[in-house]
PDB file of C-alpha atoms and ligand atoms in Angstrom:
ATOM      1  CA  MET A   1       0.000   0.000   0.000  1.00  0.00           C
ATOM      2  CA  PHE A   2       2.813   2.400   0.902  1.00  0.00           C
ATOM      3  CA  ASP A   3       4.622   1.472  -2.318  1.00  0.00           C
ATOM      4  CA  SER A   4       1.498   2.395  -4.260  1.00  0.00           C
ATOM      5  CA  LEU A   5       1.207   5.701  -2.365  1.00  0.00           C
ATOM      6  CA  LYS A   6       4.858   6.462  -3.091  1.00  0.00           C
ATOM      7  CA  GLU A   7       4.203   5.785  -6.800  1.00  0.00           C
ATOM      8  CA  GLU A   8       1.215   8.178  -6.825  1.00  0.00           C
ATOM      9  CA  LEU A   9       3.329  10.890  -5.224  1.00  0.00           C
ATOM     10  CA  ARG A  10       6.214  10.301  -7.628  1.00  0.00           C
ATOM     11  CA  ALA A  11       3.805  10.472 -10.589  1.00  0.00           C
ATOM     12  CA  ALA A  12       2.459  13.822  -9.370  1.00  0.00           C
ATOM     13  CA  LYS A  13       5.998  15.147  -8.943  1.00  0.00           C
ATOM     14  CA  ASN A  14       7.032  13.991 -12.436  1.00  0.00           C
ATOM     15  CA  LYS A  15       3.942  15.302 -14.193  1.00  0.00           C
ATOM     16  CA  ASP A  16       3.430  18.626 -12.452  1.00  0.00           C
ATOM     17  CA  PRO A  17       6.365  21.036 -12.691  1.00  0.00           C
ATOM     18  CA  ALA A  18       4.755  23.088  -9.892  1.00  0.00           C
ATOM     19  CA  ALA A  19       4.912  20.189  -7.390  1.00  0.00           C
ATOM     20  CA  ARG A  20       7.644  20.698  -4.797  1.00  0.00           C
ATOM     21  CA  SER A  21       7.467  18.105  -2.024  1.00  0.00           C
ATOM     22  CA  ASN A  22       5.621  14.899  -1.184  1.00  0.00           C
ATOM     23  CA  PHE A  23       4.098  16.636   1.830  1.00  0.00           C
ATOM     24  CA  GLU A  24       2.724  19.426  -0.353  1.00  0.00           C
ATOM     25  CA  ILE A  25       1.324  16.896  -2.855  1.00  0.00           C
ATOM     26  CA  LEU A  26      -0.333  14.898  -0.101  1.00  0.00           C
ATOM     27  CA  CYS A  27      -1.940  18.011   1.413  1.00  0.00           C
ATOM     28  CA  CYS A  28      -2.820  20.088  -1.651  1.00  0.00           C
ATOM     29  CA  TYR A  29      -3.537  17.768  -4.598  1.00  0.00           C
ATOM     30  CA  PRO A  30      -7.213  16.694  -4.852  1.00  0.00           C
ATOM     31  CA  GLY A  31      -6.292  14.614  -7.918  1.00  0.00           C
ATOM     32  CA  VAL A  32      -4.014  12.476  -5.763  1.00  0.00           C
ATOM     33  CA  TRP A  33      -6.677  12.166  -3.027  1.00  0.00           C
ATOM     34  CA  ALA A  34      -9.216  11.070  -5.651  1.00  0.00           C
ATOM     35  CA  ILE A  35      -6.953   8.286  -6.931  1.00  0.00           C
ATOM     36  CA  ILE A  36      -6.067   7.073  -3.423  1.00  0.00           C
ATOM     37  CA  LEU A  37      -9.735   7.067  -2.369  1.00  0.00           C
ATOM     38  CA  HIS A  38     -10.685   5.331  -5.623  1.00  0.00           C
ATOM     39  CA  ARG A  39      -8.332   2.430  -4.849  1.00  0.00           C
ATOM     40  CA  TRP A  40     -10.286   1.870  -1.642  1.00  0.00           C
ATOM     41  CA  ASN A  41     -13.696   2.320  -3.346  1.00  0.00           C
ATOM     42  CA  HIS A  42     -12.739  -0.083  -6.151  1.00  0.00           C
ATOM     43  CA  TRP A  43     -11.723  -2.650  -3.551  1.00  0.00           C
ATOM     44  CA  LEU A  44     -15.190  -2.350  -1.941  1.00  0.00           C
ATOM     45  CA  TRP A  45     -16.850  -2.606  -5.387  1.00  0.00           C
ATOM     46  CA  THR A  46     -14.968  -5.750  -6.326  1.00  0.00           C
ATOM     47  CA  HIS A  47     -15.499  -7.333  -2.886  1.00  0.00           C
ATOM     48  CA  ASN A  48     -19.260  -7.384  -3.115  1.00  0.00           C
ATOM     49  CA  LEU A  49     -19.820  -4.110  -1.273  1.00  0.00           C
ATOM     50  CA  PRO A  50     -21.088  -1.980  -4.198  1.00  0.00           C
ATOM     51  CA  PHE A  51     -23.207   0.325  -2.058  1.00  0.00           C
ATOM     52  CA  TRP A  52     -20.212   1.319   0.092  1.00  0.00           C
ATOM     53  CA  GLY A  53     -18.059   1.728  -2.996  1.00  0.00           C
ATOM     54  CA  ARG A  54     -20.638   4.141  -4.415  1.00  0.00           C
ATOM     55  CA  PHE A  55     -21.153   5.848  -1.083  1.00  0.00           C
ATOM     56  CA  PHE A  56     -17.473   6.579  -0.505  1.00  0.00           C
ATOM     57  CA  SER A  57     -16.970   7.585  -4.134  1.00  0.00           C
ATOM     58  CA  GLN A  58     -19.570  10.302  -3.564  1.00  0.00           C
ATOM     59  CA  ILE A  59     -17.722  11.427  -0.425  1.00  0.00           C
ATOM     60  CA  SER A  60     -14.577  11.543  -2.555  1.00  0.00           C
ATOM     61  CA  ARG A  61     -16.450  13.579  -5.190  1.00  0.00           C
ATOM     62  CA  PHE A  62     -17.625  15.996  -2.504  1.00  0.00           C
ATOM     63  CA  LEU A  63     -14.043  16.470  -1.294  1.00  0.00           C
ATOM     64  CA  THR A  64     -12.292  16.634  -4.675  1.00  0.00           C
ATOM     65  CA  GLY A  65     -14.813  17.544  -7.380  1.00  0.00           C
ATOM     66  CA  ILE A  66     -13.702  14.366  -9.169  1.00  0.00           C
ATOM     67  CA  GLU A  67     -16.233  11.603  -9.728  1.00  0.00           C
ATOM     68  CA  ILE A  68     -14.705   8.213 -10.382  1.00  0.00           C
ATOM     69  CA  HIS A  69     -17.152   5.339 -10.449  1.00  0.00           C
ATOM     70  CA  PRO A  70     -15.874   2.616  -8.095  1.00  0.00           C
ATOM     71  CA  GLY A  71     -16.156   0.079 -10.938  1.00  0.00           C
ATOM     72  CA  ALA A  72     -13.626   1.949 -13.118  1.00  0.00           C
ATOM     73  CA  GLN A  73     -10.221   0.271 -13.494  1.00  0.00           C
ATOM     74  CA  ILE A  74      -7.437   2.774 -12.955  1.00  0.00           C
ATOM     75  CA  GLY A  75      -3.804   1.831 -13.616  1.00  0.00           C
ATOM     76  CA  LYS A  76      -0.633   2.780 -11.800  1.00  0.00           C
ATOM     77  CA  ARG A  77       0.811   6.288 -11.578  1.00  0.00           C
ATOM     78  CA  VAL A  78      -2.302   7.914 -13.044  1.00  0.00           C
ATOM     79  CA  PHE A  79      -2.223  11.619 -12.223  1.00  0.00           C
ATOM     80  CA  ILE A  80      -5.193  13.976 -12.276  1.00  0.00           C
ATOM     81  CA  ASP A  81      -3.899  17.543 -12.353  1.00  0.00           C
ATOM     82  CA  HIS A  82      -5.996  20.301 -10.744  1.00  0.00           C
ATOM     83  CA  GLY A  83      -9.056  18.043 -10.404  1.00  0.00           C
ATOM     84  CA  MET A  84     -12.597  19.452 -10.521  1.00  0.00           C
ATOM     85  CA  GLY A  85     -15.300  18.519 -12.955  1.00  0.00           C
ATOM     86  CA  ILE A  86     -13.820  15.147 -13.914  1.00  0.00           C
ATOM     87  CA  VAL A  87     -16.148  12.206 -14.512  1.00  0.00           C
ATOM     88  CA  ILE A  88     -14.860   8.671 -15.065  1.00  0.00           C
ATOM     89  CA  GLY A  89     -17.575   6.135 -15.856  1.00  0.00           C
ATOM     90  CA  GLU A  90     -18.161   2.655 -14.525  1.00  0.00           C
ATOM     91  CA  THR A  91     -16.672   0.572 -17.340  1.00  0.00           C
ATOM     92  CA  THR A  92     -13.732   2.848 -18.061  1.00  0.00           C
ATOM     93  CA  ILE A  93     -10.290   1.253 -18.159  1.00  0.00           C
ATOM     94  CA  VAL A  94      -7.346   3.582 -17.641  1.00  0.00           C
ATOM     95  CA  GLY A  95      -3.802   2.257 -18.159  1.00  0.00           C
ATOM     96  CA  ASP A  96      -0.579   3.243 -16.395  1.00  0.00           C
ATOM     97  CA  ASP A  97       1.082   6.691 -16.412  1.00  0.00           C
ATOM     98  CA  VAL A  98      -1.953   8.513 -17.779  1.00  0.00           C
ATOM     99  CA  LEU A  99      -2.256  12.277 -17.245  1.00  0.00           C
ATOM    100  CA  ILE A 100      -5.740  13.777 -16.980  1.00  0.00           C
ATOM    101  CA  TYR A 101      -6.474  17.492 -16.658  1.00  0.00           C
ATOM    102  CA  GLN A 102      -9.497  19.208 -15.139  1.00  0.00           C
ATOM    103  CA  GLY A 103     -12.921  18.933 -16.752  1.00  0.00           C
ATOM    104  CA  VAL A 104     -12.248  15.646 -18.556  1.00  0.00           C
ATOM    105  CA  VAL A 105     -15.147  13.260 -19.035  1.00  0.00           C
ATOM    106  CA  LEU A 106     -14.590   9.595 -19.820  1.00  0.00           C
ATOM    107  CA  GLY A 107     -18.242   8.868 -20.408  1.00  0.00           C
ATOM    108  CA  GLY A 108     -20.718   6.595 -22.115  1.00  0.00           C
ATOM    109  CA  THR A 109     -23.022   7.262 -25.054  1.00  0.00           C
ATOM    110  CA  SER A 110     -25.381   4.365 -24.562  1.00  0.00           C
ATOM    111  CA  LEU A 111     -27.797   3.445 -21.825  1.00  0.00           C
ATOM    112  CA  SER A 112     -27.240  -0.277 -22.259  1.00  0.00           C
ATOM    113  CA  LYS A 113     -25.204  -2.077 -19.645  1.00  0.00           C
ATOM    114  CA  GLY A 114     -21.872  -3.638 -20.566  1.00  0.00           C
ATOM    115  CA  LYS A 115     -18.667  -1.925 -21.730  1.00  0.00           C
ATOM    116  CA  ARG A 116     -19.828   1.555 -22.720  1.00  0.00           C
ATOM    117  CA  HIS A 117     -16.963   3.787 -21.548  1.00  0.00           C
ATOM    118  CA  PRO A 118     -13.517   4.411 -23.055  1.00  0.00           C
ATOM    119  CA  THR A 119     -10.356   2.375 -22.710  1.00  0.00           C
ATOM    120  CA  VAL A 120      -7.366   4.624 -22.193  1.00  0.00           C
ATOM    121  CA  GLU A 121      -4.064   2.880 -22.818  1.00  0.00           C
ATOM    122  CA  ASP A 122      -0.745   3.682 -21.123  1.00  0.00           C
ATOM    123  CA  ALA A 123       0.898   7.124 -21.077  1.00  0.00           C
ATOM    124  CA  VAL A 124      -2.030   8.974 -22.673  1.00  0.00           C
ATOM    125  CA  VAL A 125      -2.464  12.713 -21.993  1.00  0.00           C
ATOM    126  CA  ILE A 126      -6.028  14.041 -21.954  1.00  0.00           C
ATOM    127  CA  GLY A 127      -6.214  17.853 -22.126  1.00  0.00           C
ATOM    128  CA  SER A 128      -8.484  19.976 -19.982  1.00  0.00           C
ATOM    129  CA  GLY A 129     -12.188  19.846 -20.782  1.00  0.00           C
ATOM    130  CA  ALA A 130     -11.858  16.969 -23.268  1.00  0.00           C
ATOM    131  CA  LYS A 131     -14.840  14.639 -23.532  1.00  0.00           C
ATOM    132  CA  VAL A 132     -14.065  11.071 -24.540  1.00  0.00           C
ATOM    133  CA  LEU A 133     -17.285   9.251 -25.167  1.00  0.00           C
ATOM    134  CA  GLY A 134     -18.271   5.651 -25.820  1.00  0.00           C
ATOM    135  CA  ASN A 135     -16.499   2.316 -25.893  1.00  0.00           C
ATOM    136  CA  ILE A 136     -13.499   3.629 -27.816  1.00  0.00           C
ATOM    137  CA  THR A 137      -9.761   3.247 -27.309  1.00  0.00           C
ATOM    138  CA  LEU A 138      -7.157   5.943 -26.897  1.00  0.00           C
ATOM    139  CA  GLY A 139      -3.966   4.203 -28.027  1.00  0.00           C
ATOM    140  CA  ASN A 140      -0.703   4.158 -26.086  1.00  0.00           C
ATOM    141  CA  SER A 141       0.936   7.578 -25.690  1.00  0.00           C
ATOM    142  CA  SER A 142      -1.764   9.390 -27.652  1.00  0.00           C
ATOM    143  CA  LYS A 143      -2.661  13.002 -26.796  1.00  0.00           C
ATOM    144  CA  ILE A 144      -6.114  14.523 -26.670  1.00  0.00           C
ATOM    145  CA  GLY A 145      -6.276  18.289 -27.068  1.00  0.00           C
ATOM    146  CA  ALA A 146      -7.962  20.557 -24.557  1.00  0.00           C
ATOM    147  CA  GLY A 147     -11.678  20.860 -25.305  1.00  0.00           C
ATOM    148  CA  ALA A 148     -11.772  17.967 -27.800  1.00  0.00           C
ATOM    149  CA  VAL A 149     -14.800  15.726 -28.145  1.00  0.00           C
ATOM    150  CA  VAL A 150     -13.524  12.270 -29.059  1.00  0.00           C
ATOM    151  CA  LEU A 151     -16.005   9.772 -30.463  1.00  0.00           C
ATOM    152  CA  ASN A 152     -13.679   7.388 -32.330  1.00  0.00           C
ATOM    153  CA  ASP A 153     -10.535   5.389 -31.543  1.00  0.00           C
ATOM    154  CA  VAL A 154      -7.310   7.386 -31.493  1.00  0.00           C
ATOM    155  CA  PRO A 155      -4.299   5.420 -32.805  1.00  0.00           C
ATOM    156  CA  PRO A 156      -1.229   4.933 -30.574  1.00  0.00           C
ATOM    157  CA  GLY A 157       1.023   7.974 -30.511  1.00  0.00           C
ATOM    158  CA  ALA A 158      -1.459  10.200 -32.368  1.00  0.00           C
ATOM    159  CA  THR A 159      -2.721  13.640 -31.322  1.00  0.00           C
ATOM    160  CA  ALA A 160      -6.421  14.400 -31.691  1.00  0.00           C
ATOM    161  CA  VAL A 161      -8.039  17.836 -31.336  1.00  0.00           C
ATOM    162  CA  GLY A 162     -11.337  19.564 -32.055  1.00  0.00           C
ATOM    163  CA  VAL A 163     -15.061  18.925 -31.992  1.00  0.00           C
ATOM    164  CA  PRO A 164     -15.585  16.234 -33.144  1.00  0.00           C
ATOM    165  CA  SER A 165     -11.937  15.362 -32.827  1.00  0.00           C
ATOM    166  CA  ARG A 166      -9.618  14.805 -35.780  1.00  0.00           C
ATOM    167  CA  VAL A 167      -6.126  13.359 -35.722  1.00  0.00           C
ATOM    168  CA  ILE A 168      -3.567  16.110 -36.427  1.00  0.00           C
ATOM    169  CA  TYR A 169      -0.425  14.075 -35.813  1.00  0.00           C
ATOM    170  CA  GLU A 170       0.122  10.397 -36.428  1.00  0.00           C
ATOM    171  CA  GLU A 171       2.545   8.467 -34.250  1.00  0.00           C
ATOM    172  CA  GLN A 172       5.108  10.782 -32.670  1.00  0.00           C
ATOM    173  CA  LYS A 173       8.683   9.718 -33.165  1.00  0.00           C
ATOM    174  CA  THR A 174      10.801   9.203 -30.084  1.00  0.00           C
ATOM    175  CA  VAL A 175      13.663  11.612 -29.493  1.00  0.00           C
ATOM    176  CA  GLU A 176      16.119   8.935 -30.677  1.00  0.00           C
ATOM    177  CA  ASP A 177      14.114   8.418 -33.880  1.00  0.00           C
ATOM    178  CA  LEU A 178      14.082  12.087 -34.787  1.00  0.00           C
ATOM    179  CA  ASN A 179      17.733  12.131 -35.895  1.00  0.00           C
ATOM    180  CA  HIS A 180      17.895  15.930 -36.062  1.00  0.00           C
ATOM    181  CA  ASP A 181      20.181  17.477 -38.661  1.00  0.00           C
ATOM    182  CA  PHE A 182      22.172  20.046 -36.734  1.00  0.00           C
ATOM    183  CA  SER A 183      24.576  20.870 -39.611  1.00  0.00           C
ATOM    184  CA  ASP A 184      25.498  24.516 -40.220  1.00  0.00           C
ATOM    185  CA  PRO A 185      23.171  25.885 -42.972  1.00  0.00           C
ATOM    186  CA  VAL A 186      25.855  28.310 -44.263  1.00  0.00           C
ATOM    187  CA  ALA A 187      28.362  25.459 -44.607  1.00  0.00           C
ATOM    188  CA  SER A 188      25.700  23.403 -46.446  1.00  0.00           C
ATOM    189  CA  ALA A 189      25.101  26.292 -48.880  1.00  0.00           C
ATOM    190  CA  ILE A 190      28.852  26.613 -49.535  1.00  0.00           C
ATOM    191  CA  ASP A 191      29.070  22.849 -50.175  1.00  0.00           C
ATOM    192  CA  LEU A 192      26.271  23.127 -52.750  1.00  0.00           C
ATOM    193  CA  LEU A 193      28.032  26.038 -54.481  1.00  0.00           C
ATOM    194  CA  LEU A 194      31.306  24.086 -54.600  1.00  0.00           C
ATOM    195  CA  GLU A 195      29.551  21.072 -56.158  1.00  0.00           C
ATOM    196  CA  ARG A 196      27.984  23.372 -58.755  1.00  0.00           C
ATOM    197  CA  GLN A 197      31.372  24.962 -59.462  1.00  0.00           C
ATOM    198  CA  VAL A 198      32.954  21.562 -60.160  1.00  0.00           C
ATOM    199  CA  GLU A 199      30.093  20.790 -62.597  1.00  0.00           C
ATOM    200  CA  LEU A 200      30.572  24.105 -64.391  1.00  0.00           C
ATOM    201  CA  GLU A 201      34.363  23.591 -64.625  1.00  0.00           C
ATOM    202  CA  LYS A 202      33.751  20.196 -66.254  1.00  0.00           C
ATOM    203  CA  GLN A 203      31.442  21.756 -68.843  1.00  0.00           C
ATOM    204  CA  ILE A 204      33.943  24.571 -69.598  1.00  0.00           C
ATOM    205  CA  ASN A 205      36.594  21.898 -70.044  1.00  0.00           C
ATOM    206  CA  ILE A 206      34.453  20.090 -72.623  1.00  0.00           C
ATOM    207  CA  LEU A 207      33.855  23.316 -74.536  1.00  0.00           C
ATOM    208  CA  ASN A 208      37.596  24.217 -74.490  1.00  0.00           C
ATOM    209  CA  GLN A 209      38.593  20.829 -75.793  1.00  0.00           C
ATOM    210  CA  LYS A 210      35.970  21.057 -78.549  1.00  0.00           C
ATOM    211  CA  LEU A 211      37.333  24.492 -79.507  1.00  0.00           C
ATOM    212  CA  ASP A 212      40.935  23.180 -79.593  1.00  0.00           C
ATOM    213  CA  ILE A 213      39.890  20.371 -81.910  1.00  0.00           C
ATOM    214  CA  GLU A 214      38.091  22.770 -84.211  1.00  0.00           C
ATOM    215  CA  LYS A 215      41.069  25.224 -84.244  1.00  0.00           C
ATOM    216  CA  THR A 216      43.606  22.571 -85.110  1.00  0.00           C
ATOM    217  CA  GLY A 217      41.255  21.293 -87.793  1.00  0.00           C
ATOM    218  CA  ILE A 218      41.500  17.780 -86.562  1.00  0.00           C
ATOM    219  CA  ILE A 219      37.877  16.841 -86.277  1.00  0.00           C
ATOM    220  CA  ARG A 220      38.022  13.164 -85.921  1.00  0.00           C
ATOM    221  CA  ASP A 221      35.064  11.417 -84.337  1.00  0.00           C
ATOM    222  CA  SER A 222      37.368   9.243 -82.292  1.00  0.00           C
ATOM    223  CA  GLU A 223      38.988  12.296 -80.681  1.00  0.00           C
ATOM    224  CA  ILE A 224      35.662  13.857 -79.798  1.00  0.00           C
ATOM    225  CA  GLU A 225      34.538  10.568 -78.300  1.00  0.00           C
ATOM    226  CA  GLU A 226      37.707  10.486 -76.253  1.00  0.00           C
ATOM    227  CA  VAL A 227      37.021  13.993 -74.894  1.00  0.00           C
ATOM    228  CA  PHE A 228      33.524  13.013 -73.822  1.00  0.00           C
ATOM    229  CA  LYS A 229      34.785   9.786 -72.284  1.00  0.00           C
ATOM    230  CA  GLU A 230      37.319  11.742 -70.222  1.00  0.00           C
ATOM    231  CA  VAL A 231      34.632  14.162 -69.000  1.00  0.00           C
ATOM    232  CA  ASP A 232      32.265  11.330 -68.107  1.00  0.00           C
ATOM    233  CA  GLU A 233      34.923   9.773 -65.930  1.00  0.00           C
TER     234      GLU A 233
HETATM  235  C1  COA B 301      -3.296  18.892 -28.400  1.00  0.00           C
HETATM  236  C2  COA B 301      -1.951  19.355 -27.901  1.00  0.00           C
HETATM  237  C3  COA B 301      -1.313  18.286 -27.042  1.00  0.00           C
HETATM  238  C4  COA B 301      -1.123  19.633 -29.172  1.00  0.00           C
HETATM  239  O1  COA B 301       0.087  20.184 -28.848  1.00  0.00           O
HETATM  240  P1  COA B 301       1.235  20.300 -29.974  1.00  0.00           P
HETATM  241  O2  COA B 301       1.605  18.943 -30.446  1.00  0.00           O
HETATM  242  O3  COA B 301       2.299  21.160 -29.426  1.00  0.00           O
HETATM  243  O4  COA B 301       0.473  20.974 -31.202  1.00  0.00           O
HETATM  244  P2  COA B 301       0.587  22.480 -31.741  1.00  0.00           P
HETATM  245  O5  COA B 301       0.454  23.460 -30.624  1.00  0.00           O
HETATM  246  O6  COA B 301       1.780  22.529 -32.623  1.00  0.00           O
HETATM  247  O7  COA B 301      -0.721  22.603 -32.636  1.00  0.00           O
HETATM  248  C5  COA B 301      -0.880  21.905 -33.848  1.00  0.00           C
HETATM  249  C6  COA B 301      -2.179  22.335 -34.469  1.00  0.00           C
HETATM  250  O8  COA B 301      -3.292  21.899 -33.668  1.00  0.00           O
HETATM  251  C7  COA B 301      -4.056  23.003 -33.219  1.00  0.00           C
HETATM  252  N1  COA B 301      -4.436  22.733 -31.830  1.00  0.00           N
HETATM  253  C8  COA B 301      -3.591  22.489 -30.805  1.00  0.00           C
HETATM  254  N2  COA B 301      -4.293  22.251 -29.686  1.00  0.00           N
HETATM  255  C9  COA B 301      -5.589  22.344 -30.023  1.00  0.00           C
HETATM  256  C10 COA B 301      -6.784  22.190 -29.299  1.00  0.00           C
HETATM  257  N3  COA B 301      -6.766  21.884 -28.005  1.00  0.00           N
HETATM  258  N4  COA B 301      -7.956  22.329 -29.951  1.00  0.00           N
HETATM  259  C11 COA B 301      -7.982  22.642 -31.275  1.00  0.00           C
HETATM  260  N5  COA B 301      -6.872  22.796 -32.026  1.00  0.00           N
HETATM  261  C12 COA B 301      -5.694  22.652 -31.400  1.00  0.00           C
HETATM  262  C13 COA B 301      -3.145  24.220 -33.345  1.00  0.00           C
HETATM  263  O9  COA B 301      -3.883  25.392 -33.520  1.00  0.00           O
HETATM  264  C14 COA B 301      -2.345  23.849 -34.562  1.00  0.00           C
HETATM  265  O10 COA B 301      -3.123  24.083 -35.707  1.00  0.00           O
HETATM  266  P3  COA B 301      -2.441  24.637 -37.071  1.00  0.00           P
HETATM  267  O11 COA B 301      -1.431  23.580 -37.480  1.00  0.00           O
HETATM  268  O12 COA B 301      -3.595  24.762 -38.004  1.00  0.00           O
HETATM  269  O13 COA B 301      -1.800  25.927 -36.680  1.00  0.00           O
HETATM  270  C15 COA B 301      -2.071  20.654 -27.034  1.00  0.00           C
HETATM  271  O14 COA B 301      -2.388  21.759 -27.838  1.00  0.00           O
HETATM  272  C16 COA B 301      -3.137  20.543 -25.944  1.00  0.00           C
HETATM  273  O15 COA B 301      -4.314  20.854 -26.142  1.00  0.00           O
HETATM  274  N6  COA B 301      -2.695  20.096 -24.729  1.00  0.00           N
HETATM  275  C17 COA B 301      -3.523  20.005 -23.570  1.00  0.00           C
HETATM  276  C18 COA B 301      -2.880  20.799 -22.466  1.00  0.00           C
HETATM  277  C19 COA B 301      -3.834  21.105 -21.331  1.00  0.00           C
HETATM  278  O16 COA B 301      -4.983  20.749 -21.305  1.00  0.00           O
HETATM  279  N7  COA B 301      -3.306  21.783 -20.338  1.00  0.00           N
HETATM  280  C20 COA B 301      -4.047  22.143 -19.181  1.00  0.00           C
HETATM  281  C21 COA B 301      -3.085  22.615 -18.150  1.00  0.00           C
HETATM  282  S1  COA B 301      -3.948  23.169 -16.767  1.00  0.00           S
END
């Protein structure tokens, strides 16, 4: 239990640049309280005490402004920043290392029972005010823009924004994959000019040799061929 608490605190510290100490996080972060209380409520829900799970989840909502249904499955190191106005429905599945900002709804679109809420895979970021609705999947490491309304699956690594949401970026490359070109642009321009100069010198050479042949009056096909052969090499 203490290991899990430590993980929640570490997640808050890693994901909120404003967080300073574990003590501060424990005292001032309703998002962390909501997750800790949810662990307890989920335990009650899955141990045949659904009323108490619901009851304490409402107490948690009263304290934090964050409503997480006790049936929702929440992974490790999930961090809710700022809290307030968040709703996470009963059949929602949230993976590890997810970051959720204020005003996010992970809700259902159908009144039928069964899986009707989103599945959020690992390391997803859901921007403030985003509404993610229905039994859809937000792929690993995807990002949902603030204020988006997401009604369809979002592929892993993609960024979706807008109402209804559209994917603006496909899978983001990792820093290692990016392979930035940090070469000096002036040096690159000079290299290009030098290459061009060599080309031009070759052409001038051809013309000079042609002129020489014409001047000396020796216009033998074999000699011209030889000149071109030399230039080609
Ligand atoms: C979606 C998001 C992750 C994209 O960030 P990014 O990869 O840096 O993207 P950019 O800022 O380069 O924007 C790319 C395009 O998407 C648009 N865009 C970005 N965020 C948007 C949003 N939330 N809604 C609508 N359009 C958005 C930009 O206007 C831009 O459009 P353009 O190419 O036509 O100019 C980010 O904008 C976002 O919304 N993050 C949520 C942060 C949050 O909720 N913080 C709360 C802190 S309390």
